[in-house]
Backbone as a chain_set.jsonl record, in Angstrom:
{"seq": "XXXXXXXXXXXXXXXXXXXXXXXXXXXXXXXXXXXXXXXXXXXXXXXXXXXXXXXXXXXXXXXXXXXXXXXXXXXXXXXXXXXXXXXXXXXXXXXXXXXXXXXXXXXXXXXXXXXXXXXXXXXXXXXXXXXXXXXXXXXXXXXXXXXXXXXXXXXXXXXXXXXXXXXX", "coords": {"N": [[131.053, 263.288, 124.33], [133.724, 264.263, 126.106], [134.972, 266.795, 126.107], [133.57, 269.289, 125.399], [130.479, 270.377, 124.152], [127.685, 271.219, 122.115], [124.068, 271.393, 122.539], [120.923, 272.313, 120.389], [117.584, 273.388, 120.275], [115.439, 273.579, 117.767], [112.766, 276.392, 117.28], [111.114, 276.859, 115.969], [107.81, 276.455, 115.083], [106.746, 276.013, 112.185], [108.71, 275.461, 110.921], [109.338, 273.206, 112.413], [106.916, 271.921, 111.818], [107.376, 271.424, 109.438], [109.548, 269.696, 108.979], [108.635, 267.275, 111.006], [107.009, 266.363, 109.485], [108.622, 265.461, 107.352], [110.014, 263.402, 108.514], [107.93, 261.354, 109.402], [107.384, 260.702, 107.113], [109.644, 259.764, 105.904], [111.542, 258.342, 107.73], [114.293, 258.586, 108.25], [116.006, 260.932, 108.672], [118.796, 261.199, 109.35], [121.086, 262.055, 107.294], [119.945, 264.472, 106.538], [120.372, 265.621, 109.173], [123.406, 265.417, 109.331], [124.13, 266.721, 107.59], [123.827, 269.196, 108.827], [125.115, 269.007, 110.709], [127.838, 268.955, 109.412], [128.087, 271.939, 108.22], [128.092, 272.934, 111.052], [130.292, 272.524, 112.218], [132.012, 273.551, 110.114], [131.643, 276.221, 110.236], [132.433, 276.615, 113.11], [134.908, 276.062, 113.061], [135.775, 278.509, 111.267], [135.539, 280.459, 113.29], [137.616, 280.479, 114.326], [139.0, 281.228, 112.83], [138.413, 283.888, 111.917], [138.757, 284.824, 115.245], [136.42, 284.824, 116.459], [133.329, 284.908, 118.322], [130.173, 283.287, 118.79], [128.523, 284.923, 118.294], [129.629, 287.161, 117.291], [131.47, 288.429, 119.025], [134.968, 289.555, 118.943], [137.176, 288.031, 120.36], [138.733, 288.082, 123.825], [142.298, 289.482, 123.601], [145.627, 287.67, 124.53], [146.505, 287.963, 127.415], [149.566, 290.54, 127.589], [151.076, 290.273, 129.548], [152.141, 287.857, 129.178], [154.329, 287.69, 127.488], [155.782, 288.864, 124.452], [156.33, 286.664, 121.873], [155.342, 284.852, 121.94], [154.875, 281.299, 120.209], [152.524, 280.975, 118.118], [150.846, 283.774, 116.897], [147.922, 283.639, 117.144], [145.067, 283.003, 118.78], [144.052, 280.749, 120.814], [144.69, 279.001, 118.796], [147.373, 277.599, 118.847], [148.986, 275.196, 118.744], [146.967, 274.474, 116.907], [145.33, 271.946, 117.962], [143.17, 272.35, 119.268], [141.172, 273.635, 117.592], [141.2, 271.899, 115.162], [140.228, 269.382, 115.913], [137.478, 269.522, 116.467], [133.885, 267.828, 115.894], [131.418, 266.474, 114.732], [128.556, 264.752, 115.518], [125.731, 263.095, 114.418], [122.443, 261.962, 114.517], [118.718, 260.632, 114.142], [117.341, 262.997, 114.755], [118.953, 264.968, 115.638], [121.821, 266.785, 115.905], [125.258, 267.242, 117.132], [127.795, 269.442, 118.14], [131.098, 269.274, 118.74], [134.141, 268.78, 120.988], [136.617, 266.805, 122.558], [138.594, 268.035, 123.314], [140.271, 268.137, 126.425], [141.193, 270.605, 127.423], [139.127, 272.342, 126.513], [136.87, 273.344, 127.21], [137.644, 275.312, 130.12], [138.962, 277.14, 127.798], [136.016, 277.568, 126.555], [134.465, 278.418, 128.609], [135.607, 280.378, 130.017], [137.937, 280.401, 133.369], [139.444, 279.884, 136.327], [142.916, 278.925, 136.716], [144.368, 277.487, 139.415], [146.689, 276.556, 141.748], [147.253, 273.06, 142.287], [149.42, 271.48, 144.365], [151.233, 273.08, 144.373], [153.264, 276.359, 145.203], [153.142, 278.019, 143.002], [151.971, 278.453, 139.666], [153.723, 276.559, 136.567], [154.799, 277.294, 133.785], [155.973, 277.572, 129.994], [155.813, 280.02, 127.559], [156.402, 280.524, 124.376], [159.051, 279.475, 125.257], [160.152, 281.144, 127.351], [160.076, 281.327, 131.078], [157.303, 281.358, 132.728], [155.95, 282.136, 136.017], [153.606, 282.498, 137.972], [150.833, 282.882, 140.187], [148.269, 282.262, 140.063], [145.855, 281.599, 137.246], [143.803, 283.332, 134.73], [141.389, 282.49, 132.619], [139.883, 284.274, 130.313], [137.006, 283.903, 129.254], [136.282, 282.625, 125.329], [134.354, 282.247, 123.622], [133.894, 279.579, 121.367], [131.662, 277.345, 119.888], [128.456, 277.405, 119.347], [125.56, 278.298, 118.13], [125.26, 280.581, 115.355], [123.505, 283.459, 113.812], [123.559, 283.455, 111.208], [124.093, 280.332, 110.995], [122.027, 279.616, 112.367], [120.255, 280.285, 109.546], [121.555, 278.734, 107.981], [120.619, 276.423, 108.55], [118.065, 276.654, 108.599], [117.531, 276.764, 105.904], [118.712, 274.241, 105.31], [116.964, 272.739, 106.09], [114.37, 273.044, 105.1], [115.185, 272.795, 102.233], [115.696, 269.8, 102.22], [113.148, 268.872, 103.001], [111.693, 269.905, 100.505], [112.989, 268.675, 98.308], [112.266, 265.967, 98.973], [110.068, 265.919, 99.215], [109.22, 266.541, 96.094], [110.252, 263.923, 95.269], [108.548, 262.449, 95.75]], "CA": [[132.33, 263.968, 124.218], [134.515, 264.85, 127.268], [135.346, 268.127, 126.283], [132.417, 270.232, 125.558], [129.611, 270.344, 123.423], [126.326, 272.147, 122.478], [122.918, 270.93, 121.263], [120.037, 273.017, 120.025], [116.203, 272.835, 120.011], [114.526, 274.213, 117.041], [111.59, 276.188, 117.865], [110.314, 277.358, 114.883], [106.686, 275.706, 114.583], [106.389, 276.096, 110.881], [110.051, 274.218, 110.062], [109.075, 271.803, 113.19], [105.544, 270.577, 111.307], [107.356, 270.508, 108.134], [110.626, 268.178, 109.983], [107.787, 266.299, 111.656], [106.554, 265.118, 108.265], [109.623, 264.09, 106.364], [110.261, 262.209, 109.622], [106.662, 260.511, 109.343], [107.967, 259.898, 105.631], [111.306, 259.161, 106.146], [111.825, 257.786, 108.552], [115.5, 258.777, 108.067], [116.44, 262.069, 108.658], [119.74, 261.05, 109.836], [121.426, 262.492, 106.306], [119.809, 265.769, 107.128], [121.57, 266.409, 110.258], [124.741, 265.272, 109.241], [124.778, 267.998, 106.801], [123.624, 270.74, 109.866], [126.94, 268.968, 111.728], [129.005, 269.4, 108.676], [127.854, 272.9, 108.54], [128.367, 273.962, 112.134], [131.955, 272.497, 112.227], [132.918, 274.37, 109.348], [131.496, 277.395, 111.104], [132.797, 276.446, 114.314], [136.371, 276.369, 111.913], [136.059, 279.745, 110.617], [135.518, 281.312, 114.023], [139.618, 280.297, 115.074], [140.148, 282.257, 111.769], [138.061, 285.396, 112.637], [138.8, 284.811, 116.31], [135.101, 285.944, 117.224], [132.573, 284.106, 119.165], [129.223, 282.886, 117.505], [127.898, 286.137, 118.047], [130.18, 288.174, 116.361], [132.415, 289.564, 119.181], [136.249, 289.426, 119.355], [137.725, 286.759, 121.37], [139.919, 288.993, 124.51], [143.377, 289.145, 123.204], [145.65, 287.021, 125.114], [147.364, 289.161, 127.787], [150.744, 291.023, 126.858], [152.017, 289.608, 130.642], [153.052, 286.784, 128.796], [155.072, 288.571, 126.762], [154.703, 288.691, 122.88], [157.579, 285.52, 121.249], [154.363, 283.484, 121.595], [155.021, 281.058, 118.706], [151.86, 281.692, 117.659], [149.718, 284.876, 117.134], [146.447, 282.894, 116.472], [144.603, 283.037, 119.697], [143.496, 279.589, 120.838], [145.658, 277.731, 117.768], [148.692, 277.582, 119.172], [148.831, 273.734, 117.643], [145.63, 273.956, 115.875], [144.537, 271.143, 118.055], [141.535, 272.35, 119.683], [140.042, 274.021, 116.269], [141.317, 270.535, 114.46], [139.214, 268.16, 116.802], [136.056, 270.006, 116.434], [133.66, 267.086, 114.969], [130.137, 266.518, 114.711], [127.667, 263.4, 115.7], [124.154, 263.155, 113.815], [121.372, 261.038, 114.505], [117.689, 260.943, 113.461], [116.638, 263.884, 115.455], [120.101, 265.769, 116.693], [123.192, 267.536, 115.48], [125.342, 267.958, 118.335], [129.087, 269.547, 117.265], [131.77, 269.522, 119.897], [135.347, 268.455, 121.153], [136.852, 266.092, 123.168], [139.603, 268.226, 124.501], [140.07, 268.461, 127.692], [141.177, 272.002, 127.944], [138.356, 273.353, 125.455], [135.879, 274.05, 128.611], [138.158, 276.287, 130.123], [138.488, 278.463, 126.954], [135.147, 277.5, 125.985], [133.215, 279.164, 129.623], [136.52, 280.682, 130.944], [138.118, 279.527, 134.201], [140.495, 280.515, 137.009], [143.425, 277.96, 137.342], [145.505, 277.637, 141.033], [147.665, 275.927, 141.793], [146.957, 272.067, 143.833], [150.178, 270.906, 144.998], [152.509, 273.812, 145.152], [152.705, 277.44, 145.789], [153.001, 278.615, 142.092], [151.798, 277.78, 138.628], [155.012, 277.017, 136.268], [154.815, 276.771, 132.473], [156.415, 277.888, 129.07], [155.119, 280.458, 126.436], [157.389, 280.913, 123.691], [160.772, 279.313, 125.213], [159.905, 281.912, 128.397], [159.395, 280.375, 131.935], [156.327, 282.011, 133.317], [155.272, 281.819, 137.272], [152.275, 282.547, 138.618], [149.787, 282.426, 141.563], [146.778, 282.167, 139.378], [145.785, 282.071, 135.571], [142.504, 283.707, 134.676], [141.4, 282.182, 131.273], [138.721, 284.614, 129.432], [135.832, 282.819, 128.134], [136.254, 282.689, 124.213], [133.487, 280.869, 123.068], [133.888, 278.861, 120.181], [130.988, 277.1, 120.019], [127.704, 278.254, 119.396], [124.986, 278.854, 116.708], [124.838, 282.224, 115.393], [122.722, 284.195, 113.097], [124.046, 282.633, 110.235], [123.802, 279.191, 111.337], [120.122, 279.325, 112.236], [119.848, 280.422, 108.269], [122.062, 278.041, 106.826], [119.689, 274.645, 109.319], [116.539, 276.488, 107.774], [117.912, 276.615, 104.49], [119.169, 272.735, 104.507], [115.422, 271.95, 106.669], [113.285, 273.753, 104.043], [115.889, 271.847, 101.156], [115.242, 268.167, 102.098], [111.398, 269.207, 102.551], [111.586, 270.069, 99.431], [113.446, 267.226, 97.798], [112.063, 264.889, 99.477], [108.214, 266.211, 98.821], [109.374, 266.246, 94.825], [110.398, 262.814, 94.782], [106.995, 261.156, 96.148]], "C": [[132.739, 264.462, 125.603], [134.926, 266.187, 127.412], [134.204, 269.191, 126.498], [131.443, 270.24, 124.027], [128.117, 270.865, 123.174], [125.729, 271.202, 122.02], [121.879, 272.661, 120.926], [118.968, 272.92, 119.484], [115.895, 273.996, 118.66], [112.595, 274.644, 117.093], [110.475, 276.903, 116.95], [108.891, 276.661, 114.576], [106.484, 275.052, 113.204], [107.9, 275.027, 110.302], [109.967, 272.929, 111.24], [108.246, 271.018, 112.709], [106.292, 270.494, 110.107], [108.542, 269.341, 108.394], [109.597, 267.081, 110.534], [107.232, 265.332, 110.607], [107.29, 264.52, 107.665], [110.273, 263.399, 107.951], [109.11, 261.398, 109.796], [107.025, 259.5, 108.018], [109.065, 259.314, 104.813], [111.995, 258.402, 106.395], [113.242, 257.031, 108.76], [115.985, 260.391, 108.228], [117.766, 262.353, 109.207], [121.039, 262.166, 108.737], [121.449, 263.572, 106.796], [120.505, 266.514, 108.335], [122.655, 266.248, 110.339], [125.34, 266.38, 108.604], [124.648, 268.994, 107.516], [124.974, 270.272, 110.282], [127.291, 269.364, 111.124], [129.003, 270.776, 108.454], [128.284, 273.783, 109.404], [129.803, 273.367, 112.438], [132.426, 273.387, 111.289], [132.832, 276.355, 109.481], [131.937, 277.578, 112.178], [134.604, 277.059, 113.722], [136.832, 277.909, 111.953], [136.211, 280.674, 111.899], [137.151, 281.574, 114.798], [139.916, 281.059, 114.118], [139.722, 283.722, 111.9], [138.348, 285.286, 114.04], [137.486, 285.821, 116.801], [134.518, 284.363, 117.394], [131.241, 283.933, 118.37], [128.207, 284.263, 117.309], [128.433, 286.946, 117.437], [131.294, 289.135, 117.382], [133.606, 289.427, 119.162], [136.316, 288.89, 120.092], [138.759, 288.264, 122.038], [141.25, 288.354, 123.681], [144.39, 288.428, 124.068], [146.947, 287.804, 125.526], [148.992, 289.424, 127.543], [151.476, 290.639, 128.256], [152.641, 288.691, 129.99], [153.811, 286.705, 127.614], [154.489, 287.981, 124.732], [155.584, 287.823, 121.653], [156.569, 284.443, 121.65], [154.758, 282.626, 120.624], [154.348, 281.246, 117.868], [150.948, 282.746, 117.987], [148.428, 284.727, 117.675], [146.226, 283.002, 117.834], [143.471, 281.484, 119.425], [144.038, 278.318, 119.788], [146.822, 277.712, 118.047], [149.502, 276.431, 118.673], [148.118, 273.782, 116.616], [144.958, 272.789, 116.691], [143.444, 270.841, 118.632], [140.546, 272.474, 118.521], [139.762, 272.444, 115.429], [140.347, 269.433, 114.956], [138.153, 268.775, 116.634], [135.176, 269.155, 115.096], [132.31, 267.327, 115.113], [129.584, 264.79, 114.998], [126.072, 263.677, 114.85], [123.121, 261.877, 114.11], [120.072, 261.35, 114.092], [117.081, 262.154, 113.768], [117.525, 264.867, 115.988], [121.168, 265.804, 115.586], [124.054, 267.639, 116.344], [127.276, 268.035, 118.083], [129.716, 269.832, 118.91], [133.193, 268.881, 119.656], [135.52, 267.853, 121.982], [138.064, 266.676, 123.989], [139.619, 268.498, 125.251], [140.295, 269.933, 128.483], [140.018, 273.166, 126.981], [137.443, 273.986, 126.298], [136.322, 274.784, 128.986], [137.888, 277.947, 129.268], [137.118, 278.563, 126.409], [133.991, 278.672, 127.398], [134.2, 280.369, 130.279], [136.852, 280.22, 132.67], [139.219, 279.935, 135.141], [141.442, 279.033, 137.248], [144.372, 278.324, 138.717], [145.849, 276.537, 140.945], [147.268, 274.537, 143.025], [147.653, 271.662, 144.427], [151.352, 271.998, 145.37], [152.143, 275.356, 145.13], [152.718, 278.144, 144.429], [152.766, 277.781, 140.906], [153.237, 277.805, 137.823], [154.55, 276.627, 134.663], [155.512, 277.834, 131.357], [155.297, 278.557, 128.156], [156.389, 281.261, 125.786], [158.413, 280.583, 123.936], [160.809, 280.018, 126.941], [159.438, 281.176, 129.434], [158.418, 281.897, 132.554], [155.977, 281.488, 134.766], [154.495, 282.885, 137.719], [151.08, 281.924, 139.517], [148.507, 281.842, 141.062], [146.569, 282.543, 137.6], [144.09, 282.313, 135.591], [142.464, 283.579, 133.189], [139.751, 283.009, 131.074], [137.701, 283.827, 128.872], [135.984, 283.507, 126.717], [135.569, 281.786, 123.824], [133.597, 280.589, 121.446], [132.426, 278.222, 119.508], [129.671, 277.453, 119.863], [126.746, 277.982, 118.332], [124.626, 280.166, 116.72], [123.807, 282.307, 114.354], [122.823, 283.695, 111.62], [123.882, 281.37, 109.94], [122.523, 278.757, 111.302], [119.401, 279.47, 110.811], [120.058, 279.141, 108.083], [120.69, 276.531, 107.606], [118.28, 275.415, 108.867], [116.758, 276.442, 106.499], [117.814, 274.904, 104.478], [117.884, 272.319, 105.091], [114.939, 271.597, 105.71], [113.869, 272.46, 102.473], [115.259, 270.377, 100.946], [114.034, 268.487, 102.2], [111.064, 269.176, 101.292], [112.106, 269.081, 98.435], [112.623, 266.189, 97.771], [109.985, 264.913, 99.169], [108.237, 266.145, 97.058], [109.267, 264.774, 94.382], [109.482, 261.593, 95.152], [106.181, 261.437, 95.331]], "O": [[131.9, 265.136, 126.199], [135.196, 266.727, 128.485], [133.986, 269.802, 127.544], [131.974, 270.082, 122.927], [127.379, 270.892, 124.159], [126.211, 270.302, 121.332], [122.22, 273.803, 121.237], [118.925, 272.468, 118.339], [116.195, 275.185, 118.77], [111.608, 273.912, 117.018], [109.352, 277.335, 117.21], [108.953, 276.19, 113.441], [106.149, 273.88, 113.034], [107.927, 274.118, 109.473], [110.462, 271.829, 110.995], [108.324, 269.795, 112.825], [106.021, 269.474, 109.473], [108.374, 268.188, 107.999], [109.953, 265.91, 110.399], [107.035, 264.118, 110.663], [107.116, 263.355, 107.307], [111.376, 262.864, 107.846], [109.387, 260.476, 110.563], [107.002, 258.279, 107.863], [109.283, 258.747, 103.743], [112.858, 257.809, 105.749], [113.527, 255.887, 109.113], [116.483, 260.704, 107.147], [118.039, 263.505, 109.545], [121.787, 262.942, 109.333], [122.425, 263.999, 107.412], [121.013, 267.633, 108.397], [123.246, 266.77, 111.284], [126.44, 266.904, 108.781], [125.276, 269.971, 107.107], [125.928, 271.049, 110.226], [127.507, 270.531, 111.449], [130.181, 271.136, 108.454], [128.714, 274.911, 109.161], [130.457, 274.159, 113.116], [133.361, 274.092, 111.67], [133.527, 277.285, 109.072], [131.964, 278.761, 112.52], [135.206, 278.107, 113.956], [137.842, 278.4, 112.456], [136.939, 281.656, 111.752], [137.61, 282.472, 115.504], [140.969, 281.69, 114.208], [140.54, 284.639, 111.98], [137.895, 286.401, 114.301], [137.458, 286.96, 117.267], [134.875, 283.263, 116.971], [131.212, 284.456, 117.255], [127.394, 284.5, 116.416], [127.662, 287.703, 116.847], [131.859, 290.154, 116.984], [133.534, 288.423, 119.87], [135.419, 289.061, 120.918], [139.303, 289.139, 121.363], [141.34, 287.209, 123.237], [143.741, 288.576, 125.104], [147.91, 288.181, 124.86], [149.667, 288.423, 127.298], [152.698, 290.69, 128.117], [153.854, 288.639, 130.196], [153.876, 285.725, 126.872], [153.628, 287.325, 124.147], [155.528, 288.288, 120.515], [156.904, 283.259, 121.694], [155.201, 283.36, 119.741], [154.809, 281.629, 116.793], [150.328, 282.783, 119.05], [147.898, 285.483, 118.489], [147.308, 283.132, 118.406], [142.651, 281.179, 118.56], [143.866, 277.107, 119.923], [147.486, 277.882, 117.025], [150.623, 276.639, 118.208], [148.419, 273.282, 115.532], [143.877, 272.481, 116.187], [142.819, 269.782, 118.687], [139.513, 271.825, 118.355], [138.677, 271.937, 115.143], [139.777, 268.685, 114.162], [137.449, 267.773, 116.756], [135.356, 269.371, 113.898], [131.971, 268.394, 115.625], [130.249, 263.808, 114.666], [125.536, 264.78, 114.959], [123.444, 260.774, 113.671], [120.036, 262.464, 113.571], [116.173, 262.464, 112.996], [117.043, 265.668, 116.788], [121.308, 265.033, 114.637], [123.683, 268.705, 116.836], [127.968, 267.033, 117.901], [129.161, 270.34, 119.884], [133.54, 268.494, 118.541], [134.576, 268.0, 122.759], [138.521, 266.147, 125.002], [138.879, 269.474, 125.369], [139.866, 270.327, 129.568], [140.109, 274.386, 126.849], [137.215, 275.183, 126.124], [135.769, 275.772, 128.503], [137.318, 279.009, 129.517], [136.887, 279.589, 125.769], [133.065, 279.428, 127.104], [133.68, 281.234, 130.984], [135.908, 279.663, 133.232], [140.127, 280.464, 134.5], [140.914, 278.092, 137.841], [144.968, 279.39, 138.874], [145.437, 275.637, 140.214], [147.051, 274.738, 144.22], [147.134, 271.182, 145.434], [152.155, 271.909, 146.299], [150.963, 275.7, 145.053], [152.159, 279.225, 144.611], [153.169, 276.618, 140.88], [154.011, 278.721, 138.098], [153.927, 275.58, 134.488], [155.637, 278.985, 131.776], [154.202, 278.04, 127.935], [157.097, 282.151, 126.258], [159.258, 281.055, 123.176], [161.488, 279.398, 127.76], [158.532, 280.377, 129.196], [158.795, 283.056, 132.724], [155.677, 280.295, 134.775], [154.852, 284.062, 137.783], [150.59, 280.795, 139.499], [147.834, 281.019, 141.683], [147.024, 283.486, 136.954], [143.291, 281.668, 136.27], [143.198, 284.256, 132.468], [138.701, 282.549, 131.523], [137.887, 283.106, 127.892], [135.875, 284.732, 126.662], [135.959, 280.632, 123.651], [133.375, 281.396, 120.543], [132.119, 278.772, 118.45], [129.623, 278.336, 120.721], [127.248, 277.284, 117.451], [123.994, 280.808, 117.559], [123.236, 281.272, 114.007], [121.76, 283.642, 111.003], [123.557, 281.063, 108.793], [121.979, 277.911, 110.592], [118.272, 279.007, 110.647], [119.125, 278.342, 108.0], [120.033, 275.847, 106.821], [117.313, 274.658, 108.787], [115.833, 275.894, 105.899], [116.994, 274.321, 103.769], [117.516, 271.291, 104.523], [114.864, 270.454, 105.259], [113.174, 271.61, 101.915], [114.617, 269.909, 100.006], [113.562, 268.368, 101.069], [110.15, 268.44, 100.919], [111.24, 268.727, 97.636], [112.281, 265.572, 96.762], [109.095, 264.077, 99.008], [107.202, 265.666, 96.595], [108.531, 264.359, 93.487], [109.569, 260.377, 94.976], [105.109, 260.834, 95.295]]}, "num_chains": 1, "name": "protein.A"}
């Protein structure tokens, strides 16, 4: 993906030897992490609707310089088409949820833009022409596994373990 994207090692011993075996006996576990992707997208989702980060804090609000005839409120949905692109990949061994847009890094680490060819930045918010020397974009991380997350991927681990140890 071009835009940005996490992975994440699991370092739990006890859900690593029991993953290690239905991958000895499997020798498919591809299923399994499709459902952690589908998971952390729809968590990834929810965080544009709480506007909090995977930890739980408030995304900065998005400064009142640029006055407040935004079209939208929503911080970071202004289309919807950063939250909307947020997909998932799975393979036998990986989950890895991310985006392809090109401005999601930015809001994803935060980022200072300047200007490369002329002496001011120029763009529209709300109908409003805005100029400026410099834009300072907040990091709002989207992205992430939280506290929640790490449940729900031992929950669905522990699940297929369990399934999958029934039906032999």
């Amino acid at each position: 993906m071009a835009g940005v994207s996490i992975t994440a090692d699991i370092r739990d011993k006890g859900l690593m030897k029991g993953l290690g075996g239905l991958m000895l006996l499997t020798r498919n576990t591809q299923p399994m992490m499709n459902v952690i992707g589908v998971g952390l997208v729809a968590s990834t989702v929810q965080r544009f609707i709480t506007q909090t980060s995977p930890e739980g804090e408030a995304w900065q609000a998005v400064g009142a310089e640029y006055g407040a005839d935004k079209r939208n409120t929503r911080i970071l949905t202004e289309s919807g088409r950063l939250r909307d692109s947020i997909t998932h990949f799975a393979g036998p061994d990986y989950a890895q949820v991310g985006t392809n847009v090109i401005y999601a890094r930015p809001h994803q680490e935060g980022a200072e833009i300047v200007p490369r060819n002329a002496s001011h930045l120029y763009f529209r918010i709300g109908g409003r022409l805005i100029v400026a020397d410099r834009v300072v974009l907040p990091a709002r991380p989207f992205l992430g596994i939280s506290d929640e997350d790490e449940t729900m991927i031992r929950h669905t681990i522990e699940s297929f373990i369990v399934r999958f140890s029934r039906s032999r």
